[in-house]
Every structure is written in structure tokens, then in C-alpha cells.
mmCIF file of N, CA and C in Angstrom:
data_model
loop_
_atom_site.group_PDB
_atom_site.id
_atom_site.type_symbol
_atom_site.label_atom_id
_atom_site.label_comp_id
_atom_site.label_asym_id
_atom_site.label_seq_id
_atom_site.Cartn_x
_atom_site.Cartn_y
_atom_site.Cartn_z
ATOM 1 N N MET S 33 111.348 126.181 41.679
ATOM 2 C CA MET S 33 111.088 127.480 42.237
ATOM 3 C C MET S 33 111.474 128.526 41.217
ATOM 4 N N GLY S 34 110.696 129.587 41.243
ATOM 5 C CA GLY S 34 111.002 130.673 40.326
ATOM 6 C C GLY S 34 112.149 131.494 40.856
ATOM 7 N N ARG S 35 112.666 132.338 39.976
ATOM 8 C CA ARG S 35 113.833 133.121 40.329
ATOM 9 C C ARG S 35 113.553 134.117 41.444
ATOM 10 N N GLY S 36 112.371 134.669 41.517
ATOM 11 C CA GLY S 36 112.052 135.671 42.512
ATOM 12 C C GLY S 36 111.760 135.087 43.881
ATOM 13 N N MET S 37 111.642 133.771 43.978
ATOM 14 C CA MET S 37 111.305 133.181 45.272
ATOM 15 C C MET S 37 112.577 132.690 45.952
ATOM 16 N N GLY S 38 112.720 133.041 47.177
ATOM 17 C CA GLY S 38 113.890 132.596 47.935
ATOM 18 C C GLY S 38 113.671 131.204 48.507
ATOM 19 N N ARG S 39 114.700 130.709 49.112
ATOM 20 C CA ARG S 39 114.628 129.406 49.751
ATOM 21 C C ARG S 39 113.739 129.489 50.985
ATOM 22 N N ALA S 40 112.985 128.458 51.221
ATOM 23 C CA ALA S 40 112.106 128.448 52.391
ATOM 24 C C ALA S 40 112.944 128.410 53.655
ATOM 25 N N VAL S 41 112.625 129.278 54.544
ATOM 26 C CA VAL S 41 113.345 129.341 55.807
ATOM 27 C C VAL S 41 112.487 128.682 56.873
ATOM 28 N N THR S 42 113.061 127.730 57.533
ATOM 29 C CA THR S 42 112.321 127.079 58.613
ATOM 30 C C THR S 42 112.713 127.725 59.922
ATOM 31 N N MET S 43 111.750 127.992 60.704
ATOM 32 C CA MET S 43 111.997 128.591 62.005
ATOM 33 C C MET S 43 112.399 127.491 62.976
ATOM 34 N N PRO S 44 113.432 127.738 63.744
ATOM 35 C CA PRO S 44 113.791 126.717 64.735
ATOM 36 C C PRO S 44 112.662 126.605 65.756
ATOM 37 N N GLU S 45 112.449 125.385 66.180
ATOM 38 C CA GLU S 45 111.396 125.169 67.170
ATOM 39 C C GLU S 45 111.799 125.829 68.476
ATOM 40 N N ARG S 46 110.789 126.290 69.172
ATOM 41 C CA ARG S 46 111.065 126.904 70.470
ATOM 42 C C ARG S 46 111.625 125.860 71.412
ATOM 43 N N ASP S 47 112.463 126.317 72.299
ATOM 44 C CA ASP S 47 112.995 125.414 73.321
ATOM 45 C C ASP S 47 111.902 125.134 74.326
ATOM 46 N N GLU S 48 111.331 123.986 74.255
ATOM 47 C CA GLU S 48 110.298 123.573 75.198
ATOM 48 C C GLU S 48 110.952 122.785 76.320
ATOM 49 N N PRO S 49 110.449 122.914 77.517
ATOM 50 C CA PRO S 49 111.000 122.094 78.596
ATOM 51 C C PRO S 49 110.798 120.619 78.280
ATOM 52 N N THR S 50 111.831 119.849 78.529
ATOM 53 C CA THR S 50 111.763 118.416 78.231
ATOM 54 C C THR S 50 111.123 117.636 79.360
ATOM 55 N N GLY S 51 110.920 118.279 80.472
ATOM 56 C CA GLY S 51 110.351 117.570 81.617
ATOM 57 C C GLY S 51 111.420 117.065 82.558
ATOM 58 N N ALA S 52 112.700 117.198 82.172
ATOM 59 C CA ALA S 52 113.776 116.693 83.010
ATOM 60 C C ALA S 52 113.812 117.400 84.360
ATOM 61 N N LEU S 53 113.464 118.683 84.403
ATOM 62 C CA LEU S 53 113.467 119.395 85.671
ATOM 63 C C LEU S 53 112.125 119.320 86.378
ATOM 64 N N VAL S 54 111.081 119.168 85.633
ATOM 65 C CA VAL S 54 109.751 119.134 86.224
ATOM 66 C C VAL S 54 109.421 117.751 86.760
ATOM 67 N N ARG S 55 109.788 116.712 86.053
ATOM 68 C CA ARG S 55 109.398 115.362 86.402
ATOM 69 C C ARG S 55 109.799 114.931 87.811
ATOM 70 N N PRO S 56 111.045 115.175 88.260
ATOM 71 C CA PRO S 56 111.387 114.730 89.617
ATOM 72 C C PRO S 56 110.448 115.280 90.676
ATOM 73 N N TYR S 57 110.068 116.531 90.552
ATOM 74 C CA TYR S 57 109.176 117.107 91.552
ATOM 75 C C TYR S 57 107.750 116.622 91.368
ATOM 76 N N ALA S 58 107.412 116.177 90.176
ATOM 77 C CA ALA S 58 106.106 115.562 89.960
ATOM 78 C C ALA S 58 106.046 114.224 90.688
ATOM 79 N N VAL S 59 107.179 113.537 90.752
ATOM 80 C CA VAL S 59 107.249 112.248 91.451
ATOM 81 C C VAL S 59 106.944 112.430 92.928
ATOM 82 N N THR S 60 107.401 113.537 93.491
ATOM 83 C CA THR S 60 107.159 113.798 94.910
ATOM 84 C C THR S 60 105.889 114.617 95.122
ATOM 85 N N ARG S 61 105.123 114.805 94.059
ATOM 86 C CA ARG S 61 103.891 115.595 94.089
ATOM 87 C C ARG S 61 104.142 116.998 94.618
ATOM 88 N N GLY S 62 105.296 117.546 94.231
ATOM 89 C CA GLY S 62 105.638 118.914 94.595
ATOM 90 C C GLY S 62 106.199 119.087 95.988
ATOM 91 N N ARG S 63 106.269 118.001 96.755
ATOM 92 C CA ARG S 63 106.797 118.113 98.121
ATOM 93 C C ARG S 63 108.306 118.275 98.090
ATOM 94 N N THR S 64 108.806 119.145 98.915
ATOM 95 C CA THR S 64 110.246 119.333 99.016
ATOM 96 C C THR S 64 110.769 118.945 100.389
ATOM 97 N N ARG S 65 109.866 118.717 101.328
ATOM 98 C CA ARG S 65 110.271 118.322 102.680
ATOM 99 C C ARG S 65 109.967 116.837 102.891
ATOM 100 N N PRO S 66 110.987 116.081 103.296
ATOM 101 C CA PRO S 66 110.764 114.650 103.536
ATOM 102 C C PRO S 66 109.986 114.420 104.829
ATOM 103 N N LYS S 67 109.372 113.240 104.916
ATOM 104 C CA LYS S 67 108.627 112.874 106.120
ATOM 105 C C LYS S 67 109.557 112.697 107.312
ATOM 106 N N LEU S 68 110.809 112.344 107.060
ATOM 107 C CA LEU S 68 111.817 112.263 108.105
ATOM 108 C C LEU S 68 113.146 112.708 107.513
ATOM 109 N N GLU S 69 113.946 113.330 108.335
ATOM 110 C CA GLU S 69 115.238 113.835 107.868
ATOM 111 C C GLU S 69 116.216 112.675 107.698
ATOM 112 N N ILE S 70 116.886 112.654 106.572
ATOM 113 C CA ILE S 70 117.858 111.613 106.270
ATOM 114 C C ILE S 70 119.164 112.300 105.890
ATOM 115 N N ALA S 71 120.242 111.915 106.530
ATOM 116 C CA ALA S 71 121.553 112.492 106.240
ATOM 117 C C ALA S 71 122.031 112.053 104.859
ATOM 118 N N LEU S 72 122.843 112.875 104.264
ATOM 119 C CA LEU S 72 123.407 112.617 102.944
ATOM 120 C C LEU S 72 124.140 111.279 102.896
ATOM 121 N N GLU S 73 124.843 110.956 103.974
ATOM 122 C CA GLU S 73 125.646 109.732 104.010
ATOM 123 C C GLU S 73 124.922 108.547 104.639
ATOM 124 N N ALA S 74 123.653 108.713 104.983
ATOM 125 C CA ALA S 74 122.874 107.616 105.563
ATOM 126 C C ALA S 74 122.801 106.449 104.580
ATOM 127 N N LEU S 75 122.862 105.242 105.113
ATOM 128 C CA LEU S 75 122.826 104.045 104.276
ATOM 129 C C LEU S 75 121.405 103.510 104.189
ATOM 130 N N VAL S 76 121.027 103.072 102.996
ATOM 131 C CA VAL S 76 119.662 102.609 102.725
ATOM 132 C C VAL S 76 119.721 101.150 102.283
ATOM 133 N N GLU S 77 118.847 100.329 102.854
ATOM 134 C CA GLU S 77 118.774 98.908 102.515
ATOM 135 C C GLU S 77 117.306 98.514 102.371
ATOM 136 N N THR S 78 117.020 97.721 101.366
ATOM 137 C CA THR S 78 115.657 97.251 101.138
ATOM 138 C C THR S 78 115.267 96.262 102.229
ATOM 139 N N THR S 79 114.055 96.398 102.750
ATOM 140 C CA THR S 79 113.547 95.500 103.780
ATOM 141 C C THR S 79 112.845 94.307 103.131
ATOM 142 N N VAL S 80 112.461 93.351 103.951
ATOM 143 C CA VAL S 80 111.701 92.198 103.457
ATOM 144 C C VAL S 80 110.408 92.680 102.820
ATOM 145 N N ARG S 81 109.760 93.625 103.463
ATOM 146 C CA ARG S 81 108.518 94.177 102.904
ATOM 147 C C ARG S 81 108.773 94.854 101.558
ATOM 148 N N GLY S 82 109.892 95.554 101.435
ATOM 149 C CA GLY S 82 110.239 96.205 100.178
ATOM 150 C C GLY S 82 110.509 95.215 99.060
ATOM 151 N N ARG S 83 111.071 94.059 99.414
ATOM 152 C CA ARG S 83 111.327 93.015 98.409
ATOM 153 C C ARG S 83 110.037 92.365 97.946
ATOM 154 N N SER S 84 109.078 92.255 98.853
ATOM 155 C CA SER S 84 107.849 91.538 98.516
ATOM 156 C C SER S 84 106.800 92.421 97.858
ATOM 157 N N THR S 85 107.042 93.728 97.822
ATOM 158 C CA THR S 85 106.085 94.627 97.187
ATOM 159 C C THR S 85 106.141 94.421 95.681
ATOM 160 N N GLY S 86 105.021 94.117 95.119
ATOM 161 C CA GLY S 86 104.957 93.808 93.695
ATOM 162 C C GLY S 86 105.031 95.039 92.821
ATOM 163 N N PRO S 87 105.202 94.818 91.514
ATOM 164 C CA PRO S 87 105.229 95.925 90.579
ATOM 165 C C PRO S 87 103.902 96.680 90.604
ATOM 166 N N GLY S 88 103.970 97.938 90.289
ATOM 167 C CA GLY S 88 102.762 98.741 90.254
ATOM 168 C C GLY S 88 102.503 99.490 91.543
ATOM 169 N N ARG S 89 103.215 99.136 92.612
ATOM 170 C CA ARG S 89 103.054 99.856 93.876
ATOM 171 C C ARG S 89 104.228 100.790 94.063
ATOM 172 N N GLY S 90 103.935 102.058 94.187
ATOM 173 C CA GLY S 90 104.981 103.021 94.507
ATOM 174 C C GLY S 90 105.651 103.662 93.318
ATOM 175 N N GLY S 91 105.494 103.158 92.147
ATOM 176 C CA GLY S 91 106.102 103.779 90.983
ATOM 177 C C GLY S 91 107.467 103.214 90.659
ATOM 178 N N SER S 92 107.954 103.589 89.503
ATOM 179 C CA SER S 92 109.215 103.034 89.011
ATOM 180 C C SER S 92 110.405 103.474 89.860
ATOM 181 N N GLU S 93 110.358 104.671 90.439
ATOM 182 C CA GLU S 93 111.463 105.129 91.277
ATOM 183 C C GLU S 93 111.589 104.249 92.518
ATOM 184 N N HIS S 94 110.457 103.911 93.121
ATOM 185 C CA HIS S 94 110.484 103.039 94.298
ATOM 186 C C HIS S 94 111.062 101.672 93.940
ATOM 187 N N GLN S 95 110.639 101.134 92.813
ATOM 188 C CA GLN S 95 111.123 99.822 92.385
ATOM 189 C C GLN S 95 112.619 99.857 92.096
ATOM 190 N N TYR S 96 113.084 100.934 91.478
ATOM 191 C CA TYR S 96 114.501 101.068 91.148
ATOM 192 C C TYR S 96 115.338 101.145 92.427
ATOM 193 N N ILE S 97 114.888 101.943 93.390
ATOM 194 C CA ILE S 97 115.625 102.067 94.653
ATOM 195 C C ILE S 97 115.621 100.738 95.397
ATOM 196 N N ALA S 98 114.465 100.066 95.429
ATOM 197 C CA ALA S 98 114.374 98.772 96.107
ATOM 198 C C ALA S 98 115.336 97.765 95.484
ATOM 199 N N ALA S 99 115.435 97.750 94.164
ATOM 200 C CA ALA S 99 116.351 96.827 93.483
ATOM 201 C C ALA S 99 117.811 97.219 93.720
ATOM 202 N N MET S 100 118.078 98.513 93.730
ATOM 203 C CA MET S 100 119.446 99.003 93.903
ATOM 204 C C MET S 100 119.993 98.687 95.293
ATOM 205 N N CYS S 101 119.127 98.691 96.307
ATOM 206 C CA CYS S 101 119.556 98.524 97.701
ATOM 207 C C CYS S 101 119.251 97.137 98.234
ATOM 208 N N ASP S 102 119.030 96.179 97.367
ATOM 209 C CA ASP S 102 118.648 94.828 97.770
ATOM 210 C C ASP S 102 119.855 93.902 97.745
ATOM 211 N N GLY S 103 119.732 92.806 98.429
ATOM 212 C CA GLY S 103 120.756 91.761 98.389
ATOM 213 C C GLY S 103 122.068 92.155 99.026
ATOM 214 N N GLY S 104 122.003 92.911 100.117
ATOM 215 C CA GLY S 104 123.228 93.291 100.810
ATOM 216 C C GLY S 104 123.957 94.451 100.162
ATOM 217 N N ARG S 105 123.355 95.071 99.175
ATOM 218 C CA ARG S 105 123.993 96.212 98.499
ATOM 219 C C ARG S 105 123.432 97.507 99.060
ATOM 220 N N VAL S 106 123.834 97.855 100.265
ATOM 221 C CA VAL S 106 123.355 99.105 100.843
ATOM 222 C C VAL S 106 123.972 100.271 100.069
ATOM 223 N N GLN S 107 123.213 101.326 99.936
ATOM 224 C CA GLN S 107 123.648 102.508 99.198
ATOM 225 C C GLN S 107 123.405 103.730 100.072
ATOM 226 N N SER S 108 124.255 104.721 99.935
ATOM 227 C CA SER S 108 124.004 105.967 100.648
ATOM 228 C C SER S 108 122.961 106.772 99.893
ATOM 229 N N LEU S 109 122.346 107.703 100.578
ATOM 230 C CA LEU S 109 121.368 108.571 99.934
ATOM 231 C C LEU S 109 122.010 109.314 98.769
ATOM 232 N N ALA S 110 123.242 109.753 98.938
ATOM 233 C CA ALA S 110 123.949 110.464 97.869
ATOM 234 C C ALA S 110 124.146 109.572 96.641
ATOM 235 N N GLU S 111 124.491 108.299 96.860
ATOM 236 C CA GLU S 111 124.666 107.365 95.737
ATOM 237 C C GLU S 111 123.349 107.134 95.001
ATOM 238 N N ILE S 112 122.274 107.023 95.746
ATOM 239 C CA ILE S 112 120.962 106.810 95.134
ATOM 240 C C ILE S 112 120.611 107.997 94.239
ATOM 241 N N ALA S 113 120.792 109.206 94.766
ATOM 242 C CA ALA S 113 120.488 110.410 93.986
ATOM 243 C C ALA S 113 121.351 110.465 92.725
ATOM 244 N N ALA S 114 122.624 110.151 92.857
ATOM 245 C CA ALA S 114 123.531 110.209 91.704
ATOM 246 C C ALA S 114 123.181 109.161 90.661
ATOM 247 N N ARG S 115 122.937 107.941 91.091
ATOM 248 C CA ARG S 115 122.618 106.871 90.135
ATOM 249 C C ARG S 115 121.295 107.109 89.422
ATOM 250 N N MET S 116 120.347 107.735 90.121
ATOM 251 C CA MET S 116 119.044 107.999 89.509
ATOM 252 C C MET S 116 119.018 109.338 88.773
ATOM 253 N N GLN S 117 120.110 110.086 88.906
ATOM 254 C CA GLN S 117 120.224 111.409 88.297
ATOM 255 C C GLN S 117 119.074 112.315 88.739
ATOM 256 N N LEU S 118 118.857 112.321 90.048
ATOM 257 C CA LEU S 118 117.818 113.143 90.655
ATOM 258 C C LEU S 118 118.465 114.154 91.580
ATOM 259 N N PRO S 119 117.835 115.313 91.747
ATOM 260 C CA PRO S 119 118.317 116.235 92.778
ATOM 261 C C PRO S 119 118.267 115.544 94.142
ATOM 262 N N LEU S 120 119.207 115.878 94.996
ATOM 263 C CA LEU S 120 119.308 115.239 96.302
ATOM 264 C C LEU S 120 118.023 115.388 97.111
ATOM 265 N N GLY S 121 117.405 116.546 97.055
ATOM 266 C CA GLY S 121 116.161 116.771 97.794
ATOM 267 C C GLY S 121 115.046 115.856 97.349
ATOM 268 N N VAL S 122 114.965 115.597 96.055
ATOM 269 C CA VAL S 122 113.931 114.705 95.528
ATOM 270 C C VAL S 122 114.199 113.278 95.978
ATOM 271 N N ALA S 123 115.454 112.840 95.878
ATOM 272 C CA ALA S 123 115.803 111.487 96.324
ATOM 273 C C ALA S 123 115.523 111.335 97.816
ATOM 274 N N ARG S 124 115.791 112.383 98.583
ATOM 275 C CA ARG S 124 115.548 112.331 100.029
ATOM 276 C C ARG S 124 114.060 112.148 100.323
ATOM 277 N N VAL S 125 113.199 112.841 99.592
ATOM 278 C CA VAL S 125 111.751 112.716 99.798
ATOM 279 C C VAL S 125 111.282 111.306 99.442
ATOM 280 N N ILE S 126 111.768 110.767 98.319
ATOM 281 C CA ILE S 126 111.351 109.432 97.884
ATOM 282 C C ILE S 126 111.798 108.374 98.894
ATOM 283 N N VAL S 127 113.070 108.439 99.316
ATOM 284 C CA VAL S 127 113.597 107.451 100.271
ATOM 285 C C VAL S 127 112.886 107.592 101.617
ATOM 286 N N ALA S 128 112.605 108.808 102.050
ATOM 287 C CA ALA S 128 111.890 109.012 103.311
ATOM 288 C C ALA S 128 110.486 108.422 103.237
ATOM 289 N N ASP S 129 109.817 108.590 102.098
ATOM 290 C CA ASP S 129 108.495 107.977 101.918
ATOM 291 C C ASP S 129 108.593 106.462 102.000
ATOM 292 N N MET S 130 109.609 105.907 101.350
ATOM 293 C CA MET S 130 109.793 104.456 101.366
ATOM 294 C C MET S 130 110.091 103.956 102.777
ATOM 295 N N ALA S 131 110.906 104.702 103.526
ATOM 296 C CA ALA S 131 111.218 104.319 104.908
ATOM 297 C C ALA S 131 109.965 104.406 105.770
ATOM 298 N N HIS S 132 109.174 105.426 105.557
ATOM 299 C CA HIS S 132 107.918 105.596 106.308
ATOM 300 C C HIS S 132 106.973 104.426 106.056
ATOM 301 N N ASP S 133 106.980 103.905 104.820
ATOM 302 C CA ASP S 133 106.120 102.779 104.451
ATOM 303 C C ASP S 133 106.750 101.423 104.774
ATOM 304 N N GLY S 134 107.959 101.422 105.335
ATOM 305 C CA GLY S 134 108.624 100.177 105.712
ATOM 306 C C GLY S 134 109.246 99.429 104.548
ATOM 307 N N LEU S 135 109.459 100.104 103.417
ATOM 308 C CA LEU S 135 110.036 99.442 102.243
ATOM 309 C C LEU S 135 111.555 99.423 102.268
ATOM 310 N N VAL S 136 112.157 100.387 102.973
ATOM 311 C CA VAL S 136 113.606 100.425 103.140
ATOM 312 C C VAL S 136 113.931 100.744 104.589
ATOM 313 N N ALA S 137 115.110 100.319 104.998
ATOM 314 C CA ALA S 137 115.638 100.678 106.314
ATOM 315 C C ALA S 137 116.726 101.712 106.090
ATOM 316 N N VAL S 138 116.739 102.747 106.919
ATOM 317 C CA VAL S 138 117.734 103.806 106.807
ATOM 318 C C VAL S 138 118.619 103.742 108.043
ATOM 319 N N TYR S 139 119.919 103.648 107.810
ATOM 320 C CA TYR S 139 120.892 103.586 108.894
ATOM 321 C C TYR S 139 121.639 104.905 108.921
ATOM 322 N N GLU S 140 121.316 105.720 109.916
ATOM 323 C CA GLU S 140 121.945 107.029 110.055
ATOM 324 C C GLU S 140 123.351 106.860 110.604
ATOM 325 N N PRO S 141 124.275 107.720 110.166
ATOM 326 C CA PRO S 141 125.634 107.649 110.703
ATOM 327 C C PRO S 141 125.656 108.088 112.160
ATOM 328 N N THR S 142 126.564 107.540 112.919
ATOM 329 C CA THR S 142 126.700 107.964 114.308
ATOM 330 C C THR S 142 127.646 109.149 114.346
ATOM 331 N N SER S 143 127.388 110.064 115.245
ATOM 332 C CA SER S 143 128.262 111.223 115.365
ATOM 333 C C SER S 143 129.265 110.975 116.479
ATOM 334 N N LEU S 144 130.333 111.739 116.454
ATOM 335 C CA LEU S 144 131.344 111.599 117.497
ATOM 336 C C LEU S 144 130.797 112.031 118.849
ATOM 337 N N GLU S 145 129.784 112.903 118.860
ATOM 338 C CA GLU S 145 129.183 113.339 120.118
ATOM 339 C C GLU S 145 128.482 112.174 120.814
ATOM 340 N N ASP S 146 127.960 111.244 120.029
ATOM 341 C CA ASP S 146 127.276 110.093 120.597
ATOM 342 C C ASP S 146 128.251 109.006 121.032
ATOM 343 N N GLU S 147 129.498 109.166 120.633
ATOM 344 C CA GLU S 147 130.502 108.130 120.887
ATOM 345 C C GLU S 147 130.876 108.115 122.361
ATOM 346 N N THR S 148 130.698 106.972 122.998
ATOM 347 C CA THR S 148 131.076 106.849 124.403
ATOM 348 C C THR S 148 132.318 105.992 124.555
ATOM 349 N N ASP S 149 132.869 105.551 123.467
ATOM 350 C CA ASP S 149 134.038 104.682 123.484
ATOM 351 C C ASP S 149 135.289 105.525 123.694
ATOM 352 N N ALA S 150 135.893 105.407 124.866
ATOM 353 C CA ALA S 150 137.096 106.180 125.180
ATOM 354 C C ALA S 150 138.260 105.789 124.291
ATOM 355 N N VAL S 151 138.326 104.532 123.878
ATOM 356 C CA VAL S 151 139.414 104.079 123.008
ATOM 357 C C VAL S 151 139.335 104.795 121.667
ATOM 358 N N GLY S 152 138.118 104.935 121.116
ATOM 359 C CA GLY S 152 137.944 105.630 119.841
ATOM 360 C C GLY S 152 138.336 107.087 119.943
ATOM 361 N N THR S 153 137.948 107.729 121.030
ATOM 362 C CA THR S 153 138.290 109.132 121.246
ATOM 363 C C THR S 153 139.788 109.283 121.418
ATOM 364 N N ASP S 154 140.397 108.383 122.171
ATOM 365 C CA ASP S 154 141.839 108.410 122.380
ATOM 366 C C ASP S 154 142.585 108.253 121.060
ATOM 367 N N LEU S 155 142.127 107.353 120.229
ATOM 368 C CA LEU S 155 142.756 107.141 118.925
ATOM 369 C C LEU S 155 142.665 108.402 118.071
ATOM 370 N N LEU S 156 141.513 109.029 118.047
ATOM 371 C CA LEU S 156 141.346 110.257 117.268
ATOM 372 C C LEU S 156 142.246 111.370 117.782
ATOM 373 N N GLU S 157 142.398 111.466 119.088
ATOM 374 C CA GLU S 157 143.283 112.491 119.657
ATOM 375 C C GLU S 157 144.734 112.234 119.271
ATOM 376 N N ARG S 158 145.172 110.984 119.254
ATOM 377 C CA ARG S 158 146.543 110.659 118.852
ATOM 378 C C ARG S 158 146.766 110.978 117.379
ATOM 379 N N VAL S 159 145.776 110.667 116.538
ATOM 380 C CA VAL S 159 145.893 110.976 115.116
ATOM 381 C C VAL S 159 145.990 112.484 114.914
ATOM 382 N N LEU S 160 145.161 113.237 115.612
ATOM 383 C CA LEU S 160 145.174 114.685 115.510
ATOM 384 C C LEU S 160 146.521 115.237 115.977
ATOM 385 N N SER S 161 147.035 114.707 117.064
ATOM 386 C CA SER S 161 148.329 115.139 117.581
ATOM 387 C C SER S 161 149.433 114.846 116.558
ATOM 388 N N GLY S 162 149.372 113.678 115.943
ATOM 389 C CA GLY S 162 150.363 113.330 114.909
ATOM 390 C C GLY S 162 150.278 114.252 113.707
ATOM 391 N N LEU S 163 149.075 114.611 113.325
ATOM 392 C CA LEU S 163 148.914 115.522 112.196
ATOM 393 C C LEU S 163 149.466 116.910 112.507
ATOM 394 N N ARG S 164 149.296 117.350 113.720
ATOM 395 C CA ARG S 164 149.820 118.671 114.115
ATOM 396 C C ARG S 164 151.345 118.692 114.066
ATOM 397 N N ARG S 165 151.968 117.567 114.374
ATOM 398 C CA ARG S 165 153.433 117.478 114.347
ATOM 399 C C ARG S 165 153.991 117.524 112.931
ATOM 400 N N LEU S 166 153.186 117.207 111.952
ATOM 401 C CA LEU S 166 153.670 117.227 110.565
ATOM 402 C C LEU S 166 153.898 118.594 110.118
#
């Protein structure tokens, strides 16, 4: 290089989206509402139909969830979202689709309002009373 010419300056490339934020919603085809409501702590287990579904059906996310929740390894919706590194809403839509198609079974938690067991209620009242005494 001659004396009058400076060093070539390279312009930093523009920050282009990597697809990390766009891709999850592409998986759900832009849907943000699940076909059925699933609680954060609901447990998910692969069904017989989900085990027998071959590769190529449902996409890699479906296959990953089916493998993760198979063989007695039930996972909560929150665990699935965390392990797949997906927003909770996206994981909820995918799992709801799978449940709708019979690929997974979803076990919703029972609430205390549904509890008719007087022994369970009595135990909770004693625990609460003990905590108040502390």
C-alpha cells in the first residue's frame, strides 16, 4: 500500500435476526392460543399412539417431546419449555396440539376446591395452625 492510502476499514455486519425468536412462532404457525388450556404444572406423558408415530410426522419438536415424555418419564409443561428452550406459550401450543392428536396425555393438577377428602383438608388446617404458632 502506498503512503497516502489508509488501512481498509471493514464495516461490521448488521445485526440480523438469527431466527431464535421467530422460529418458535413459526413452529406454531403464528398461533399463540392453544387448542386446550394446559396448566404450567400439568404433567405430560407420551401415549401409545405417540410412540408409534413415525419420523416425519409432526416435526422435530413433536418427536423431541414424545421422546422426552416416554417410558414413564412424565414431564411438566414448564420442564418441557425449559428443556426445549422455548417460550412457555409456544410449548403450550405444541403440547396442546399433540394432546388434541392423541400423541400425549396431559394430567392436570387437582385443585383444593375439588378435594372432597376431609382428612386432606384437616391435615392442611393443622399444618396452617402450626405455622401460625411459629
